[in-house]
Structure formats: structure tokens, C-alpha cells
């Protein structure tokens, strides 16, 4: 594998530079004096920011985008062998790295490298850890999979020896990382276009844990069934957090929710109260995320006051129960949830609010996930009062596997829940304008472009 020499900045080309993770890595290299170029199908605020910082960004992907002096090409799992830029790199013998391999090489430059993994909650927990570090006066480097307002984007370039990043299990990409601290938030069935089943996913997380060096620390959710199996033959230090497991090192006690669904609770470490938290984000799932973040702060030796201040000051990232505006007395929220567990957590949080009715406009994400978890999706969505379904967002997939949102609507109907399915966003928007009444809550939900529906209704796009 090609090894980047960070003492000798080279020319790096990113295929898909406009993605949330790739753009962050490109920005880190720019700050280290590397020459950066890249391409994407369309311009966005991330590519515009990179251009302002000196990157060369091409719209569209073609072989001619690779300059003669490119030293290495970086690509993501969504890029296939027939991509013209990847094919050109191979033809010319230019070294190539996956996004995860580059991320792993960057991590090796830091004394403390924190990798936050799990089926869901990675962006929120990474953001919470960021707020704790900043509250402690640290100067970390951060790569987060969302827009965090306190750092002005999805990446922060710091000067001290701490790096915090999300670690994605898809295609086992996190096996290329070099963490000194790992967090495993949860392990559930997902990405079944790659993994065979839950046992395969658990085995993948076990391999991830084995990456920790001697003296490394694993922070793991003690509510994961048989979580000890994930540890297996590892020898790292293990720290647990949990909402249910009363043997866990970190627990939440005296949990209370206000009218916005925000939780207040005591953090208890091994039976001793070490702080009180007043969250500014809703839902029980965020209590668990906060416990994980608090454990990271503790492992890094940060003061308890910084943990309190950081968590109290966290107000969320874009597309995580993000308030978008009001429309004729209707509150409009957007959320990235695209797995049944995430949907359930988001809707349970919404039910703690004082709303007449909860409307959920859901856009399923990928055919494989929808087909594999169809019944689980229906049970989770049934927590909403009204469900509106958009067409499946295919993302990287081309085979629809004979599945559509109509099948999900049928599953909801079988549960006694009326579901409305429309082929286009225009139809959904017109339907909502006819049906919504003041005092109701509208949540647009999914990892695709469903956010446009709420933005269109509010006149934001």
C-alpha cells in the first residue's frame, strides 16, 4: 500500500471530493501543505469551501481531471473500477488509496486517535466529544459526518495531539484505521448488501476492536446483547456505558424530560455521581450518546466540568432532529434517520413533544436495506400518527430487487397504520399542504434528499 509521507506534502486527487467525509480529509491535507484536486458530480458548499482554500475541483468525472503530477488518488466505496478517473489512475500506475486507508494514515500522526463506531449515533457522539474537548480548552482535529456549527463545518484542524473521527463499518472500511481509543455505540443489522447477517457484523466489530494497541481503550455499550463476545481474545482496557445494564461503568440516573423532549440526568461512574447534564437535543438515545461521550472525555483525562459544559452546550448537527421552521403553525423538523432503530428513537423523541399529531415523511434508503428490514421499518414508522412515503433513494444501488415503497405501505397497512405513497416530491408537498393543520409536527426523514420537501414547503430552496 502507498504510504503518504506527511513531512513531504504531495499532490492528492479525490474522486468524489464533495462528500462529507472526503471533503474533510481533503481539508486536513490542504492545511498540511498538500496540493489537492478532486471531482464530483455537482458543486456544493463543501466543494466551494475547498476551492476557497486552494483546491482544484472539477465538476464531473473524466480521465483528463488527473493532472500529470498527481502522486496518489483517493476514492470511496461508491466508486467502481469502471470510473474513468480510477481507471486512468490504474492505467498510468498512479498509487490509489481508499478513503479509509487515507484516514488511517492521518490518524497515525496523533497521540490520541479516537474512532467512534456503531450502526447509528456516530455523528452525534463525535459532535458531543468535540464540544467536550473545546470546553476543556483543547485544540483537537475533528472529522465529523455532519455540519457542526461550533466548528463551522464538518472538519476542524487542530494543533494538539488529539484526533476524533467517525468509523464506518460499511465494507469493513474501519479496519484500515489506527485508533488508540474506540467507541462502539451499538451493533445492529444494517448494510446487508455487504454483510451476510448480524453474526457477520458482530465479527466485523470484533476485528475492529483487535486494532487497538497495547494500552488502548475500548468504550462499549453494555446494553449490546452478549457484548463480551465482541471483546473475544482482545487485551485492551474496556469501559462500559449503558441505560439498562446496571453493571456498566457509566450510567444515567434521575432522567427527566422537559416539554421539548430534552433530557436532564446525573452521570454516575461506578456508583459515584460525577456530573449533571441538561441536554439540548431530544430523546433517550441521546442520553446514551452523551454517556459514551462523557466516557471518552474521562479516558482522555478531561475535567468533569468540561464534560458538563460540553454536553450542556451541544445543540445538535444538521439533519439530526434539526428544526427547519414553521409553516402556518406546523413545526417542520428534518432528521437523517434511515435505519429502523434510528426511526424508532427519533419518533419516540418526537412523541415527548407537545404536538397534536406527528407526520413522518419517510424516504427509504437503498433497496437492500428496505427489503431486508421491511417489517422492522413498518413497526418503527407506526409510531407516527401519519406516514407519507417517498420513492426509495437508491444511493449506490442499481438493482431494485423487486422492492418499492409500495411494499412498505402494505406492511404499514397490515399493522393498521394508514400510509400514503407518492411517486414525486411535488405530489407529497401538495398532499401535505392540504392535510396539515396548526399545532402538528412534520418530520422529513431519511438519508437521501427528502429534506427538500420541508425546505420547499418553507420556501427555503
C-alpha positions as a printed NumPy array, in Angstrom:
array([[  0.   ,   0.   ,   0.   ],
       [  1.183,   3.516,  -0.818],
       [  2.312,   5.379,   2.297],
       [  1.954,   9.15 ,   2.448],
       [  4.959,  10.988,   3.868],
       [  3.392,  13.833,   5.829],
       [  6.77 ,  15.541,   6.028],
       [  6.794,  15.867,   2.218],
       [  3.39 ,  17.138,   1.023],
       [  2.402,  15.614,  -2.298],
       [ -0.365,  16.039,  -4.898],
       [ -3.538,  14.134,  -3.971],
       [ -6.647,  13.737,  -6.151],
       [-10.014,  12.828,  -4.571],
       [-12.713,  11.061,  -6.613],
       [-15.927,  12.279,  -5.   ],
       [-14.37 ,  15.201,  -3.153],
       [-17.745,  16.789,  -2.358],
       [-18.804,  14.095,   0.114],
       [-18.963,  14.928,   3.81 ],
       [-16.047,  12.654,   4.726],
       [-13.863,  13.095,   1.638],
       [-14.083,  16.88 ,   1.807],
       [-12.955,  16.759,   5.441],
       [ -9.894,  14.674,   4.625],
       [ -9.075,  16.979,   1.717],
       [ -9.221,  19.972,   4.042],
       [ -6.871,  18.282,   6.521],
       [ -4.332,  17.677,   3.747],
       [ -4.656,  21.249,   2.484],
       [ -3.845,  22.503,   5.978],
       [ -0.703,  20.351,   5.936],
       [  0.517,  21.891,   2.689],
       [ -0.609,  19.198,   0.252],
       [ -1.751,  20.078,  -3.265],
       [ -5.339,  18.875,  -3.535],
       [ -7.57 ,  18.302,  -6.534],
       [-10.782,  16.387,  -6.911],
       [-14.028,  15.877,  -8.749],
       [-17.703,  15.39 ,  -8.043],
       [-20.959,  15.22 ,  -9.94 ],
       [-22.089,  18.616,  -8.65 ],
       [-20.809,  21.596,  -6.721],
       [-21.911,  22.206,  -3.126],
       [-20.919,  24.349,  -0.173],
       [-18.177,  21.867,   0.756],
       [-16.52 ,  21.995,  -2.664],
       [-16.81 ,  25.78 ,  -2.703],
       [-15.054,  25.936,   0.671],
       [-12.27 ,  23.66 ,  -0.583],
       [-11.784,  25.852,  -3.647],
       [-11.506,  28.903,  -1.395],
       [ -8.751,  27.034,   0.482],
       [ -6.834,  26.33 ,  -2.721],
       [ -8.14 ,  23.002,  -4.012],
       [ -8.831,  22.437,  -7.707],
       [-12.31 ,  20.95 ,  -8.075],
       [-13.778,  19.58 , -11.305],
       [-17.473,  19.105, -11.968],
       [-17.993,  15.683, -13.488],
       [-15.548,  12.801, -13.581],
       [-13.274,  12.194, -16.548],
       [ -9.752,  10.895, -17.109],
       [ -8.447,  14.338, -18.055],
       [ -9.093,  15.567, -14.499],
       [ -5.951,  13.741, -13.344],
       [ -3.07 ,  16.173, -13.743],
       [  0.346,  14.869, -14.787],
       [  1.825,  15.493, -11.339],
       [ -0.784,  13.609,  -9.264],
       [  1.031,  11.379,  -6.761],
       [ -1.92 ,   9.441,  -5.326],
       [ -5.655,   9.073,  -5.972],
       [ -8.207,   8.608,  -3.163],
       [-11.629,   7.06 ,  -3.756],
       [-14.665,   5.84 ,  -1.801],
       [-16.611,   2.564,  -1.727],
       [-19.147,   4.141,  -4.084],
       [-16.53 ,   4.372,  -6.866],
       [-16.295,   1.315,  -9.118],
       [-13.48 ,   0.016, -11.325],
       [-15.034,   1.497, -14.458],
       [-14.921,   5.032, -13.054],
       [-12.918,   6.994, -15.674],
       [-10.626,   8.633, -13.127],
       [ -9.908,   5.424, -11.202],
       [ -9.342,   3.567, -14.475],
       [ -6.957,   6.298, -15.631],
       [ -5.024,   6.115, -12.357],
       [ -4.629,   2.356, -12.776],
       [ -3.591,   2.759, -16.424],
       [ -0.909,   5.298, -15.501],
       [  0.271,   3.348, -12.476],
       [ -0.68 ,   6.113, -10.044],
       [ -0.998,   4.718,  -6.485],
       [ -4.563,   4.599,  -5.134],
       [ -5.917,   4.641,  -1.587],
       [ -9.416,   4.147,  -0.268],
       [-10.919,   6.904,   1.854],
       [-10.483,   4.714,   4.942],
       [ -6.829,   3.966,   4.163],
       [ -6.089,   7.681,   3.937],
       [ -7.99 ,   8.311,   7.154],
       [ -5.971,   5.589,   8.868],
       [ -2.688,   7.118,   7.725],
       [ -3.775,  10.528,   9.013],
       [ -4.69 ,   9.015,  12.41 ],
       [ -1.161,   7.675,  12.902],
       [  0.09 ,  11.246,  13.301],
       [ -1.771,  11.734,  16.596],
       [ -1.036,  10.558,  20.128],
       [ -4.747,  10.188,  20.905],
       [ -6.828,   8.915,  17.981],
       [-10.494,   8.379,  18.839],
       [-12.631,   6.317,  16.437],
       [-16.381,   6.362,  17.091],
       [-18.267,   3.41 ,  15.594],
       [-21.729,   1.871,  15.694],
       [-24.729,   1.265,  13.488],
       [-26.093,   4.694,  14.4  ],
       [-25.282,   7.695,  16.58 ],
       [-21.753,   8.227,  15.26 ],
       [-22.185,  11.813,  14.089],
       [-23.989,  12.934,  17.23 ],
       [-21.481,  11.298,  19.59 ],
       [-18.488,  12.602,  17.635],
       [-20.029,  16.071,  17.859],
       [-20.608,  15.711,  21.604],
       [-16.978,  14.654,  22.124],
       [-15.931,  17.692,  20.093],
       [-17.908,  20.029,  22.369],
       [-16.319,  18.456,  25.463],
       [-12.815,  18.896,  24.046],
       [-13.478,  22.518,  23.13 ],
       [-14.959,  23.19 ,  26.575],
       [-11.744,  21.812,  28.063],
       [ -9.676,  24.285,  26.047],
       [ -8.152,  21.547,  23.879],
       [ -7.198,  22.101,  20.235],
       [ -8.254,  18.832,  18.532],
       [ -8.543,  17.841,  14.898],
       [-12.067,  16.649,  14.143],
       [-13.666,  14.833,  11.194],
       [-17.424,  14.522,  11.621],
       [-20.1  ,  13.234,   9.252],
       [-22.322,  16.282,   9.543],
       [-22.236,  20.051,   9.8  ],
       [-21.437,  21.091,  13.368],
       [-21.999,  24.805,  13.848],
       [-19.48 ,  25.23 ,  16.674],
       [-16.628,  24.28 ,  14.316],
       [-18.181,  25.927,  11.272],
       [-18.493,  22.775,   9.182],
       [-17.547,  19.119,   9.116],
       [-13.863,  19.385,   9.971],
       [-11.664,  21.207,  12.435],
       [ -7.891,  21.476,  12.1  ],
       [ -6.174,  21.499,  15.491],
       [ -2.608,  21.681,  16.711],
       [ -2.527,  19.287,  19.663],
       [ -2.166,  15.518,  19.604],
       [ -5.854,  14.567,  19.558],
       [ -7.843,  13.406,  16.54 ],
       [-11.521,  12.388,  16.666],
       [-13.368,  10.769,  13.785],
       [-16.316,   8.595,  12.893],
       [-15.536,   4.99 ,  11.986],
       [-17.921,   3.393,   9.479],
       [-18.368,  -0.373,   9.351],
       [-19.608,  -0.471,   5.733],
       [-17.276,  -2.634,   3.575],
       [-15.177,  -3.066,   6.751],
       [-13.603,   0.301,   5.983],
       [-12.87 ,   0.97 ,   9.669],
       [-10.432,  -1.955,   9.642],
       [ -7.967,   0.399,   7.915],
       [ -7.848,   2.762,  10.908],
       [ -5.272,   3.163,  13.695],
       [ -7.198,   4.201,  16.808],
       [ -5.924,   4.411,  20.367],
       [ -9.474,   4.832,  21.725],
       [-12.546,   3.165,  20.213],
       [-16.226,   3.686,  20.914],
       [-18.878,   1.137,  19.92 ],
       [-22.311,   2.681,  20.344],
       [-24.461,  -0.216,  19.126],
       [-24.376,  -3.206,  16.784],
       [-27.47 ,  -3.929,  14.723],
       [-28.356,  -5.381,  11.32 ],
       [-27.508,  -2.908,   8.558],
       [-25.588,  -2.688,   5.271],
       [-26.888,  -6.125,   4.32 ],
       [-25.767,  -5.529,   0.757],
       [-22.281,  -6.198,   2.165],
       [-22.659,  -8.165,   5.409],
       [-24.273, -11.621,   5.399],
       [-26.143, -11.243,   8.685],
       [-25.858,  -9.902,  12.236],
       [-23.253, -12.526,  13.154],
       [-21.071, -11.27 ,  10.291],
       [-21.471,  -7.689,  11.522],
       [-20.531,  -8.686,  15.082],
       [-17.446, -10.466,  13.769],
       [-16.509,  -7.298,  11.897],
       [-16.725,  -5.25 ,  15.095],
       [-14.574,  -7.853,  16.868],
       [-11.888,  -7.339,  14.224],
       [-12.227,  -3.584,  14.74 ],
       [-11.582,  -3.984,  18.484],
       [ -8.449,  -6.02 ,  17.768],
       [ -6.951,  -2.957,  16.055],
       [ -6.404,  -1.315,  19.429],
       [ -2.757,  -1.26 ,  20.51 ],
       [ -1.426,  -2.388,  23.858],
       [ -2.7  ,   0.215,  26.304],
       [ -5.607,   1.207,  24.05 ],
       [ -9.131,   1.661,  25.387],
       [-12.484,   0.367,  24.165],
       [-15.643,   2.174,  25.278],
       [-18.622,  -0.079,  24.516],
       [-22.359,  -0.028,  25.123],
       [-23.054,  -2.578,  27.846],
       [-26.616,  -2.974,  26.555],
       [-25.386,  -4.697,  23.382],
       [-26.504,  -8.335,  23.72 ],
       [-23.56 , -10.561,  24.732],
       [-21.172,  -7.656,  24.215],
       [-18.404,  -9.697,  25.862],
       [-18.3  , -11.781,  22.654],
       [-17.126,  -8.702,  20.779],
       [-14.122,  -8.472,  23.101],
       [-13.077, -12.077,  22.438],
       [ -9.317, -12.514,  22.613],
       [ -8.524,  -8.811,  22.91 ],
       [ -6.417,  -7.386,  25.734],
       [ -7.38 ,  -3.714,  25.678],
       [ -8.834,  -1.772,  28.577],
       [-12.644,  -1.971,  28.474],
       [-15.012,   0.763,  29.696],
       [-18.785,   0.285,  29.517],
       [-21.776,   2.613,  29.456],
       [-25.449,   1.666,  29.407],
       [-29.02 ,   2.738,  30.007],
       [-30.235,  -0.691,  31.163],
       [-27.195,  -2.712,  32.266],
       [-26.739,  -1.786,  35.916],
       [-23.215,  -3.257,  35.932],
       [-21.93 ,  -0.713,  33.403],
       [-19.213,   1.75 ,  34.427],
       [-21.189,   4.8  ,  33.224],
       [-24.933,   5.103,  33.827],
       [-27.6  ,   7.781,  33.757],
       [-29.801,   8.281,  36.784],
       [-32.704,  10.583,  37.619],
       [-33.589,  11.036,  33.947],
       [-36.23 ,  13.708,  33.37 ],
       [-37.603,  15.208,  30.145],
       [-38.865,  18.744,  29.591],
       [-41.63 ,  19.85 ,  27.222],
       [-39.19 ,  19.809,  24.288],
       [-38.156,  16.216,  24.941],
       [-34.703,  17.282,  26.198],
       [-33.326,  15.061,  28.971],
       [-31.733,  16.067,  32.258],
       [-29.857,  13.407,  34.193],
       [-26.984,  12.581,  36.523],
       [-23.898,  10.832,  35.148],
       [-22.83 ,   8.094,  37.55 ],
       [-19.426,   6.422,  37.207],
       [-19.049,   3.176,  39.134],
       [-21.714,   4.248,  41.601],
       [-20.424,   7.804,  42.112],
       [-22.211,  10.855,  40.726],
       [-19.717,  12.854,  38.657],
       [-21.944,  15.41 ,  36.979],
       [-25.385,  16.613,  35.98 ],
       [-26.325,  17.108,  32.327],
       [-29.084,  19.202,  30.753],
       [-29.212,  18.212,  27.095],
       [-30.417,  20.49 ,  24.309],
       [-31.283,  17.601,  21.983],
       [-34.284,  15.281,  22.403],
       [-34.667,  11.593,  23.085],
       [-33.427,   8.745,  25.231],
       [-30.957,   7.688,  22.547],
       [-29.097,  10.95 ,  23.089],
       [-28.739,  10.143,  26.783],
       [-26.824,   7.026,  25.719],
       [-24.751,   9.035,  23.229],
       [-23.926,  11.537,  25.973],
       [-22.773,   8.764,  28.32 ],
       [-20.425,   7.484,  25.621],
       [-19.068,  10.993,  25.026],
       [-18.577,  11.525,  28.758],
       [-16.609,   8.283,  28.954],
       [-14.353,   9.494,  26.107],
       [-13.732,  12.743,  27.972],
       [-12.816,  10.797,  31.087],
       [-10.462,   8.457,  29.216],
       [ -8.725,  11.478,  27.664],
       [ -8.261,  12.962,  31.126],
       [-10.551,  15.957,  30.626],
       [-12.067,  17.734,  33.664],
       [-15.579,  16.773,  34.755],
       [-16.609,  20.418,  34.403],
       [-15.664,  20.283,  30.702],
       [-17.843,  17.204,  30.229],
       [-20.81 ,  19.033,  31.779],
       [-20.198,  22.253,  29.867],
       [-19.644,  20.495,  26.545],
       [-22.74 ,  18.316,  26.756],
       [-24.916,  21.13 ,  28.072],
       [-23.793,  23.286,  25.14 ],
       [-24.398,  20.728,  22.411],
       [-27.39 ,  21.763,  20.302],
       [-27.144,  19.198,  17.529],
       [-25.824,  18.94 ,  13.982],
       [-27.577,  19.498,  10.697],
       [-30.086,  16.776,   9.757],
       [-30.266,  15.353,  13.309],
       [-33.751,  16.364,  14.551],
       [-33.   ,  19.748,  13.036],
       [-35.65 ,  22.43 ,  13.389],
       [-36.233,  23.875,   9.921],
       [-39.036,  26.373,  10.588],
       [-42.772,  26.741,  10.974],
       [-45.464,  26.716,   8.305],
       [-48.88 ,  28.028,   9.283],
       [-48.436,  26.832,  12.856],
       [-46.902,  23.498,  11.787],
       [-43.411,  22.738,  13.121],
       [-41.076,  21.312,  10.474],
       [-38.13 ,  19.132,  11.53 ],
       [-35.64 ,  17.155,   9.451],
       [-33.82 ,  14.005,  10.527],
       [-31.244,  11.715,   8.896],
       [-32.74 ,   8.505,  10.356],
       [-32.625,   5.684,   7.801],
       [-32.484,   2.531,   9.958],
       [-35.445,   1.194,  11.981],
       [-33.651,   1.791,  15.293],
       [-32.954,   5.403,  14.331],
       [-36.528,   5.935,  13.173],
       [-37.87 ,   4.484,  16.406],
       [-35.563,   6.693,  18.5  ],
       [-36.491,   9.829,  16.559],
       [-40.243,   9.194,  16.717],
       [-40.117,   8.314,  20.419],
       [-38.317,  11.613,  20.981],
       [-40.974,  13.406,  18.922],
       [-43.759,  11.861,  20.999],
       [-42.37 ,  13.598,  24.074],
       [-43.205,  16.952,  22.468],
       [-46.485,  18.774,  22.868],
       [-47.88 ,  18.272,  19.339],
       [-51.379,  17.448,  18.128],
       [-50.177,  14.974,  15.527],
       [-46.852,  13.662,  14.188],
       [-46.498,  13.438,  10.405],
       [-43.499,  11.446,   9.17 ],
       [-42.432,  11.759,   5.537],
       [-40.008,   8.89 ,   5.074],
       [-37.705,   8.209,   2.133],
       [-36.265,   4.664,   2.362],
       [-32.526,   4.496,   1.665],
       [-31.288,   1.702,  -0.642],
       [-33.207,  -1.284,  -1.937],
       [-31.198,  -3.855,   0.02 ],
       [-31.811,  -2.198,   3.383],
       [-35.515,  -1.727,   2.635],
       [-36.004,  -5.34 ,   1.563],
       [-34.002,  -6.872,   4.418],
       [-35.63 ,  -4.777,   7.168],
       [-39.093,  -4.194,   5.679],
       [-41.117,  -5.362,   8.692],
       [-38.81 ,  -3.55 ,  11.124],
       [-39.253,  -0.324,   9.139],
       [-43.031,  -0.687,   9.296],
       [-43.072,  -1.287,  13.056],
       [-40.836,   1.739,  13.663],
       [-42.783,   4.075,  11.369],
       [-46.051,   3.03 ,  13.001],
       [-45.054,   5.24 ,  15.951],
       [-46.011,   8.262,  13.814],
       [-49.645,   9.335,  13.565],
       [-49.463,   9.753,   9.787],
       [-46.88 ,   8.231,   7.445],
       [-46.108,   9.535,   3.958],
       [-43.697,   7.508,   1.832],
       [-41.449,   8.725,  -0.969],
       [-39.746,   6.539,  -3.56 ],
       [-36.699,   4.585,  -2.373],
       [-33.467,   6.551,  -2.665],
       [-31.12 ,   4.113,  -4.448],
       [-27.804,   5.76 ,  -3.48 ],
       [-25.1  ,   3.415,  -4.843],
       [-27.524,   0.657,  -5.95 ],
       [-28.917,  -0.036,  -9.437],
       [-30.956,  -3.242,  -8.892],
       [-34.317,  -2.538,  -7.241],
       [-34.629,  -6.219,  -6.145],
       [-38.35 ,  -6.016,  -6.88 ],
       [-38.913,  -3.818,  -3.815],
       [-40.568,  -0.398,  -3.628],
       [-42.099,   1.955,  -1.095],
       [-45.475,   0.46 ,  -2.031],
       [-44.369,  -2.731,  -0.246],
       [-43.592,  -0.719,   2.87 ],
       [-47.004,   0.947,   2.626],
       [-48.613,  -2.511,   2.512],
       [-46.695,  -3.581,   5.644],
       [-47.918,  -0.475,   7.457],
       [-51.479,  -1.138,   6.35 ],
       [-51.164,  -4.682,   7.755],
       [-50.295,  -3.1  ,  11.105],
       [-53.425,  -0.966,  10.917],
       [-51.488,   2.201,  10.057],
       [-52.638,   4.235,   7.063],
       [-49.728,   5.055,   4.76 ],
       [-49.735,   7.49 ,   1.832],
       [-47.313,   6.703,  -1.014],
       [-46.481,   9.176,  -3.779],
       [-44.082,   8.92 ,  -6.688],
       [-42.894,  12.542,  -6.627],
       [-41.965,  15.207,  -4.106],
       [-44.443,  17.592,  -5.765],
       [-47.3  ,  15.198,  -5.001],
       [-46.153,  14.853,  -1.4  ],
       [-45.885,  18.613,  -0.933],
       [-49.355,  19.235,  -2.378],
       [-50.828,  16.487,  -0.179],
       [-49.231,  17.948,   2.95 ],
       [-50.431,  21.461,   2.166],
       [-53.992,  20.092,   2.042],
       [-53.753,  17.994,   5.212],
       [-51.505,  19.77 ,   7.729],
       [-53.161,  21.835,  10.457],
       [-51.702,  24.193,  13.075],
       [-50.156,  22.514,  16.107],
       [-48.894,  19.472,  14.206],
       [-45.297,  18.283,  13.726],
       [-43.887,  17.366,  10.307],
       [-40.68 ,  15.304,  10.213],
       [-38.912,  14.696,   6.911],
       [-36.796,  11.606,   7.429],
       [-34.136,   9.686,   5.515],
       [-30.528,   9.773,   4.32 ],
       [-31.353,  10.873,   0.765],
       [-32.751,  14.188,  -0.445],
       [-36.087,  14.09 ,   1.416],
       [-35.002,  17.234,   3.282],
       [-36.005,  19.173,   0.141],
       [-39.695,  18.562,   0.87 ],
       [-39.692,  20.53 ,   4.112],
       [-37.403,  23.182,   2.641],
       [-39.682,  23.578,  -0.366],
       [-42.744,  23.954,   1.847],
       [-40.931,  26.577,   3.904],
       [-39.636,  28.402,   0.84 ],
       [-36.004,  27.71 ,   1.823],
       [-34.924,  26.257,  -1.517]])
